Amino acid sequence: MARIYNFSPGPAMLPSEVMEQARDEILNWHNTGMSVMEMSHRGKQYTEIAEESEADFRELLSIPSNYKVLFLQGGAATQFAMVPMNLLRGKKKADYLCTGHWSEKAIEEGQKFCEVNVVANTKSTKFTHIPAQQDWNLNSEAAYFHYTPNETIAGVEFHWIPEIGNVPLAVDMSSTLLSRPIDVSKFGVIYAGAQKNIGCAGLTIIIVREDLIGQTLSGTPTMFDYQIHAKNNSMYNTPSTYPWYISSLVFKWLKKKGGLAAMAEINHKKAETLYGFVDNSSFYTNPVDPTCRSWMNVPFILANSNLDEQFLNQAKQAGLANLKGHRSVGGMRASIYNAMPQEGINALVDFMKEFERTKG
Ligand code: PMP
């Protein structure tokens, strides 16, 4: 069967070139006679993969030398706990902005460790906008400020970085990291699960400013301490070796594509194609404020929700899969991460046009 265009929010599409290379190397990596899966994480070969991947990742994001990069397990959800455990540093309060489902999850977990001050919450307007920073109720005693630059479910994205003085920014970039360049120096800690833009599930990447680590909450388990992982080059215990290797191939692929500036251009064009079409149609709508629409996750609603099932079935038959929206938003959602080509967007738009023509 030919490969489909997979609009899943994650685990999501990976570049075919990456998987072809993984396939070619699966039994015999670089003439070693073994698979990456079978290698000791402390052996020469795997150390090479790990070191080169970190160097590529740093190069892609121009990560300053005073930041550590950690390749861990546990998913972004584990970071909801690791952030307070590591970043409170003796303080008792933290600020959180709530712009969607994943912000809510981070807040719920943060509340187990400290006094969480929710600076603003857009739940009452169904998470369709980002309030202006002047309307946030910030606390100068906060140990850090946490927010979610891209909310995967509602499709709300920051196209700017808050300026909060000396309070470090802690951000969940699970559905946006590596989709465009970012100024890492503006953040205290950045974390992301790999299964969207970075690779496959099983790997979580953390970029953390050096001076913020080493002051964990009393009782923090060893495995939750950023400093332990930093000191051990993410090899305190056995890392997720194969997903890390897959990401190392994705980094090479991104470099070959021209790096993150080139990806930004491609991703912006993809998003514009889809939003442009939706905005010009009276059959499809996107509920999000145009100033904060996500380049990565595009929800859209059909004028008649009774047609949702038909839309999904026919789309699937046309090779356009996993378009069902999250139940909290309804309708459809197209997740269009790095590996989704412009051709996939064009095919989706053509399909949507035809569906509207025949059913609208
Ligand atoms: N944060 C965001 C923004 C996400 O999109 C997701 C997963 N969809 C998570 C956190 C949870 O990630 P994980 O399943 O890797 O813990």
Coordinates of C-alpha atoms and ligand atoms in Angstrom, one line a residue:
M1 CA 0.0 0.0 0.0
A2 CA 1.2 3.5 -0.8
R3 CA 2.0 5.7 2.2
I4 CA -0.9 7.9 3.3
Y5 CA -0.9 11.5 4.4
N6 CA -1.2 11.1 8.2
F7 CA -2.6 14.1 10.0
S8 CA -2.3 12.5 13.4
P9 CA -1.5 14.9 16.3
G10 CA 1.2 12.4 17.6
P11 CA 2.7 10.0 17.3
A12 CA 2.8 11.6 13.9
M13 CA 4.2 11.2 10.4
L14 CA 8.0 10.8 10.1
P15 CA 10.0 11.7 6.9
S16 CA 10.1 8.7 4.6
E17 CA 13.8 9.2 4.0
V18 CA 14.4 8.8 7.8
M19 CA 12.5 5.6 7.9
E20 CA 14.1 4.2 4.8
Q21 CA 17.5 4.9 6.3
A22 CA 16.4 3.2 9.6
R23 CA 15.2 0.3 7.6
D24 CA 18.5 -0.1 5.7
E25 CA 20.4 0.1 9.0
I26 CA 18.1 -2.0 11.1
L27 CA 20.1 -5.3 11.1
N28 CA 23.5 -4.0 10.5
W29 CA 24.4 -0.4 11.6
H30 CA 27.5 0.9 9.8
N31 CA 29.0 -2.6 9.3
T32 CA 29.0 -3.4 13.0
G33 CA 26.9 -6.5 12.3
M34 CA 24.3 -5.4 14.9
S35 CA 21.3 -3.2 15.2
V36 CA 21.3 0.1 17.1
M37 CA 18.7 -1.6 19.3
E38 CA 21.3 -4.2 20.4
M39 CA 24.2 -1.8 21.2
S40 CA 25.3 -1.0 24.7
H41 CA 24.5 2.7 25.4
R42 CA 28.0 3.0 26.8
G43 CA 29.8 1.5 23.9
K44 CA 31.8 3.4 21.4
Q45 CA 29.3 3.2 18.6
Y46 CA 26.3 4.4 20.6
T47 CA 28.3 7.1 22.2
E48 CA 29.1 8.4 18.7
I49 CA 25.4 8.5 17.8
A50 CA 24.5 10.3 21.0
E51 CA 27.3 12.9 20.8
E52 CA 26.7 13.6 17.1
S53 CA 23.0 13.9 17.7
E54 CA 23.4 16.4 20.5
A55 CA 25.9 18.4 18.3
D56 CA 23.3 18.5 15.4
F57 CA 20.5 19.4 17.7
R58 CA 22.5 22.3 19.2
E59 CA 23.5 23.5 15.8
L60 CA 19.8 23.4 14.5
L61 CA 18.6 25.5 17.4
S62 CA 21.8 27.5 18.0
I63 CA 21.7 26.5 21.6
P64 CA 24.1 28.7 23.7
S65 CA 26.8 26.9 25.7
N66 CA 25.3 27.6 29.1
Y67 CA 22.4 25.3 28.3
K68 CA 22.3 21.6 28.9
V69 CA 20.5 19.3 26.5
L70 CA 19.0 16.1 28.1
F71 CA 17.6 13.1 26.2
L72 CA 15.2 11.4 28.7
Q73 CA 12.2 9.2 28.9
G74 CA 8.8 9.8 30.5
G75 CA 7.2 12.0 27.9
A76 CA 6.2 15.7 28.3
A77 CA 3.8 14.6 31.1
T78 CA 6.8 13.7 33.3
Q79 CA 8.1 17.2 32.8
F80 CA 5.0 18.6 34.3
A81 CA 6.5 17.3 37.6
M82 CA 10.2 17.7 36.9
V83 CA 9.8 21.4 36.2
P84 CA 8.6 22.3 39.7
M85 CA 10.9 19.8 41.3
N86 CA 13.9 21.4 39.7
L87 CA 12.9 25.0 39.1
L88 CA 11.3 26.0 42.4
R89 CA 14.8 26.3 44.0
G90 CA 13.6 27.0 47.5
K91 CA 10.7 29.2 46.4
K92 CA 7.1 28.3 47.1
K93 CA 5.2 29.9 44.2
A94 CA 5.0 29.6 40.4
D95 CA 3.1 31.4 37.7
Y96 CA 1.2 29.4 35.0
L97 CA -0.7 30.7 32.0
C98 CA -3.7 28.5 31.0
T99 CA -4.4 28.5 27.3
G100 CA -5.5 24.9 26.7
H101 CA -5.7 21.3 27.7
W102 CA -2.0 20.8 28.1
S103 CA -1.5 24.0 30.2
E104 CA -4.3 22.6 32.5
K105 CA -2.4 19.3 32.9
A106 CA 0.8 21.2 33.7
I107 CA -1.1 23.3 36.3
E108 CA -2.7 20.2 37.9
E109 CA 0.7 18.6 38.4
G110 CA 2.4 21.9 39.5
Q111 CA -0.2 22.2 42.2
K112 CA 1.2 19.1 43.9
F113 CA 4.5 20.9 44.5
C114 CA 3.8 24.6 45.0
E115 CA 1.3 27.4 45.1
V116 CA 0.3 27.8 41.5
N117 CA -0.9 31.3 40.4
V118 CA -2.8 31.1 37.2
V119 CA -2.0 34.4 35.6
A120 CA -4.9 34.1 33.0
N121 CA -7.2 31.4 31.8
T122 CA -9.0 31.3 28.5
K123 CA -11.1 28.2 29.2
S124 CA -14.4 30.3 29.3
T125 CA -13.8 31.2 25.6
K126 CA -12.9 27.6 24.7
F127 CA -9.2 28.3 24.4
T128 CA -9.5 30.2 21.2
H129 CA -7.2 33.1 22.0
I130 CA -4.1 34.3 23.9
P131 CA -4.8 37.1 26.3
A132 CA -2.4 40.2 26.1
Q133 CA 0.4 40.1 28.5
Q134 CA -0.7 43.3 30.2
D135 CA -3.8 41.4 31.3
W136 CA -1.9 38.7 33.2
N137 CA -1.8 38.7 36.9
L138 CA 1.9 38.0 37.4
N139 CA 3.5 37.4 40.7
S140 CA 7.0 38.8 41.2
E141 CA 7.8 36.1 43.7
A142 CA 7.2 33.3 41.2
A143 CA 10.1 30.8 40.8
Y144 CA 9.2 30.5 37.1
F145 CA 6.5 31.2 34.6
H146 CA 5.1 28.2 32.7
Y147 CA 3.2 28.3 29.5
T148 CA 2.4 26.2 26.4
P149 CA 3.6 27.9 23.2
N150 CA 1.5 25.6 21.1
E151 CA -1.6 24.0 22.3
T152 CA -2.0 20.8 20.3
I153 CA -5.7 20.3 20.8
A154 CA -7.2 23.8 20.4
G155 CA -4.6 24.9 17.8
V156 CA -3.6 28.1 19.7
E157 CA 0.0 29.2 19.2
F158 CA 2.2 32.0 20.5
H159 CA 3.9 34.0 17.7
W160 CA 5.8 36.0 20.4
I161 CA 7.8 35.4 23.5
P162 CA 6.6 36.9 26.8
E163 CA 9.0 39.3 28.6
I164 CA 8.8 38.5 32.3
G165 CA 12.0 40.1 33.6
N166 CA 14.2 37.7 35.7
V167 CA 11.5 35.1 36.2
P168 CA 12.7 32.1 34.0
L169 CA 10.3 30.9 31.3
A170 CA 9.4 27.2 31.5
V171 CA 7.8 26.0 28.3
D172 CA 6.1 22.9 26.9
M173 CA 7.2 22.9 23.3
S174 CA 6.0 19.3 22.6
S175 CA 4.1 20.2 19.4
T176 CA 6.3 23.0 18.1
L177 CA 10.0 22.4 18.8
L178 CA 12.1 22.1 15.6
S179 CA 9.3 23.5 13.4
R180 CA 11.2 26.9 13.2
P181 CA 14.1 28.7 14.8
I182 CA 13.7 30.0 18.4
D183 CA 15.8 32.2 20.6
V184 CA 16.7 29.6 23.2
S185 CA 18.4 32.3 25.4
K186 CA 15.0 33.7 26.2
F187 CA 14.0 30.5 28.1
G188 CA 14.9 28.8 31.4
V189 CA 13.7 25.4 30.4
I190 CA 12.2 24.0 27.2
Y191 CA 10.8 20.5 27.0
A192 CA 9.2 18.4 24.3
G193 CA 8.1 14.8 23.7
A194 CA 9.6 13.6 20.4
Q195 CA 6.6 12.1 18.7
K196 CA 5.6 15.1 16.7
N197 CA 8.4 17.0 15.1
I198 CA 11.4 15.3 16.6
G199 CA 11.1 11.6 16.1
C200 CA 9.1 8.7 17.6
A201 CA 7.6 8.2 21.0
G202 CA 9.9 7.2 23.8
L203 CA 12.2 10.2 23.9
T204 CA 11.8 13.6 25.6
I205 CA 14.2 16.4 25.0
I206 CA 14.9 19.0 27.7
I207 CA 17.0 22.2 27.1
V208 CA 17.8 23.8 30.5
R209 CA 19.9 26.8 31.5
E210 CA 22.8 25.5 33.6
D211 CA 22.4 27.9 36.5
L212 CA 18.8 26.7 37.2
I213 CA 19.8 23.1 38.0
G214 CA 21.2 21.5 41.1
Q215 CA 18.7 22.9 43.6
T216 CA 15.9 20.3 43.5
L217 CA 13.1 20.0 46.0
S218 CA 13.9 17.9 49.0
G219 CA 12.9 14.3 48.3
T220 CA 13.2 14.5 44.5
P221 CA 13.9 11.1 43.1
T222 CA 17.2 10.7 41.4
M223 CA 15.6 10.1 38.0
F224 CA 13.7 13.4 38.3
D225 CA 16.8 15.5 38.9
Y226 CA 18.0 17.5 35.8
Q227 CA 21.5 17.8 37.3
I228 CA 22.0 14.0 37.6
H229 CA 21.1 13.6 33.9
A230 CA 23.2 16.6 32.9
K231 CA 26.3 15.3 34.7
N232 CA 25.8 11.9 33.1
N233 CA 25.2 13.0 29.6
S234 CA 21.7 11.5 29.8
M235 CA 23.3 8.1 30.5
Y236 CA 22.6 7.9 34.3
N237 CA 20.6 4.9 33.4
T238 CA 19.8 3.3 30.1
P239 CA 18.4 5.9 27.8
S240 CA 15.8 5.3 25.1
T241 CA 18.5 4.3 22.6
Y242 CA 16.4 3.5 19.5
P243 CA 14.1 6.6 19.6
W244 CA 17.2 8.7 20.3
Y245 CA 18.8 7.2 17.2
I246 CA 15.7 7.9 15.1
S247 CA 15.8 11.5 16.3
S248 CA 19.5 11.7 15.3
L249 CA 18.4 10.8 11.7
V250 CA 15.6 13.4 11.9
F251 CA 18.2 16.1 12.8
K252 CA 20.4 15.1 9.8
W253 CA 17.2 15.3 7.6
L254 CA 16.4 18.8 8.9
K255 CA 20.0 19.9 8.3
K256 CA 19.7 18.6 4.7
K257 CA 16.5 20.5 4.2
G258 CA 18.3 23.7 5.1
G259 CA 17.8 23.9 8.8
L260 CA 15.0 25.5 10.9
A261 CA 14.7 28.7 8.9
A262 CA 13.9 26.7 5.8
M263 CA 11.4 24.6 7.8
A264 CA 9.8 27.7 9.1
E265 CA 9.2 28.9 5.5
I266 CA 7.8 25.5 4.5
N267 CA 5.6 25.2 7.6
H268 CA 4.3 28.8 7.3
K269 CA 3.3 28.2 3.7
K270 CA 1.5 24.9 4.6
A271 CA -0.5 26.6 7.4
E272 CA -1.4 29.6 5.2
T273 CA -2.6 27.3 2.4
L274 CA -5.0 25.5 4.8
Y275 CA -6.2 28.6 6.8
G276 CA -6.5 30.5 3.6
F277 CA -8.8 27.9 2.1
V278 CA -10.9 27.5 5.4
D279 CA -11.3 31.3 5.7
N280 CA -12.6 31.6 2.2
S281 CA -15.1 28.9 2.6
S282 CA -18.5 29.2 4.1
F283 CA -18.6 25.4 4.8
Y284 CA -15.5 25.1 7.0
T285 CA -14.6 27.4 9.9
N286 CA -11.6 27.7 12.3
P287 CA -12.6 29.0 15.7
V288 CA -9.2 30.4 16.7
D289 CA -8.3 34.1 16.8
P290 CA -6.2 34.7 13.6
T291 CA -3.4 36.3 15.6
C292 CA -2.6 33.1 17.4
R293 CA -3.4 30.3 15.0
S294 CA -1.1 27.3 15.2
W295 CA 1.1 26.4 12.2
M296 CA 1.2 22.8 13.5
N297 CA -2.4 21.9 14.5
V298 CA -5.3 23.2 12.5
P299 CA -8.8 22.5 13.8
F300 CA -11.7 23.1 11.5
I301 CA -15.4 22.5 11.8
L302 CA -17.9 21.6 9.2
A303 CA -21.1 23.7 8.8
N304 CA -23.1 20.5 9.4
S305 CA -21.7 18.2 12.0
N306 CA -23.9 15.3 10.7
L307 CA -21.4 15.1 7.9
D308 CA -18.4 14.5 10.1
E309 CA -18.5 10.7 9.8
Q310 CA -18.8 10.9 6.0
F311 CA -16.0 13.4 5.8
L312 CA -13.7 11.2 7.8
N313 CA -14.5 8.0 5.9
Q314 CA -14.1 9.6 2.5
A315 CA -10.9 11.4 3.5
K316 CA -9.5 8.1 4.7
Q317 CA -10.4 6.5 1.3
A318 CA -8.6 9.3 -0.4
G319 CA -5.4 8.6 1.7
L320 CA -5.9 11.4 4.2
A321 CA -6.0 9.8 7.6
N322 CA -6.5 10.7 11.3
L323 CA -8.4 14.0 10.7
K324 CA -10.8 13.5 13.6
G325 CA -10.8 16.5 15.9
H326 CA -10.4 16.2 19.7
R327 CA -13.8 15.7 21.4
S328 CA -13.4 18.9 23.3
V329 CA -13.3 21.0 20.1
G330 CA -15.3 18.7 17.7
G331 CA -15.0 18.6 14.0
M332 CA -11.6 18.0 12.4
R333 CA -8.0 18.7 13.2
A334 CA -5.1 18.5 10.7
S335 CA -1.8 18.2 12.4
I336 CA 0.8 19.3 9.9
Y337 CA 4.2 18.8 11.5
N338 CA 7.6 19.0 9.7
A339 CA 7.2 15.6 8.0
M340 CA 3.9 16.6 6.3
P341 CA 4.8 17.9 2.9
Q342 CA 3.0 20.7 1.0
E343 CA 1.6 18.1 -1.3
G344 CA -0.3 16.6 1.7
I345 CA -1.9 20.0 2.4
N346 CA -2.8 20.4 -1.3
A347 CA -4.4 17.0 -1.4
L348 CA -6.4 17.8 1.8
V349 CA -7.5 21.1 0.4
D350 CA -8.5 19.5 -2.9
F351 CA -10.5 16.9 -1.0
M352 CA -12.2 19.5 1.2
K353 CA -13.2 21.5 -1.9
E354 CA -14.7 18.5 -3.6
F355 CA -16.5 17.4 -0.4
E356 CA -18.0 21.0 0.0
R357 CA -19.0 21.0 -3.7
T358 CA -20.9 17.7 -3.4
K359 CA -22.3 18.0 0.2
G360 CA -22.2 21.7 1.1
Ligands
PMP1 N1 2.1 18.7 26.0 C1 1.6 18.8 24.7 C2 1.6 20.2 24.1 C3 1.2 17.7 24.0 O1 0.7 17.9 22.7 C4 1.3 16.4 24.6 C5 0.9 15.2 23.8 N2 0.0 15.3 22.8 C6 1.7 16.3 25.9 C7 2.2 17.5 26.5 C8 1.9 15.0 26.5 O2 3.0 14.4 26.0 P1 3.5 12.9 26.4 O3 2.4 12.0 25.9 O4 4.7 12.8 25.7 O5 3.6 12.9 27.9

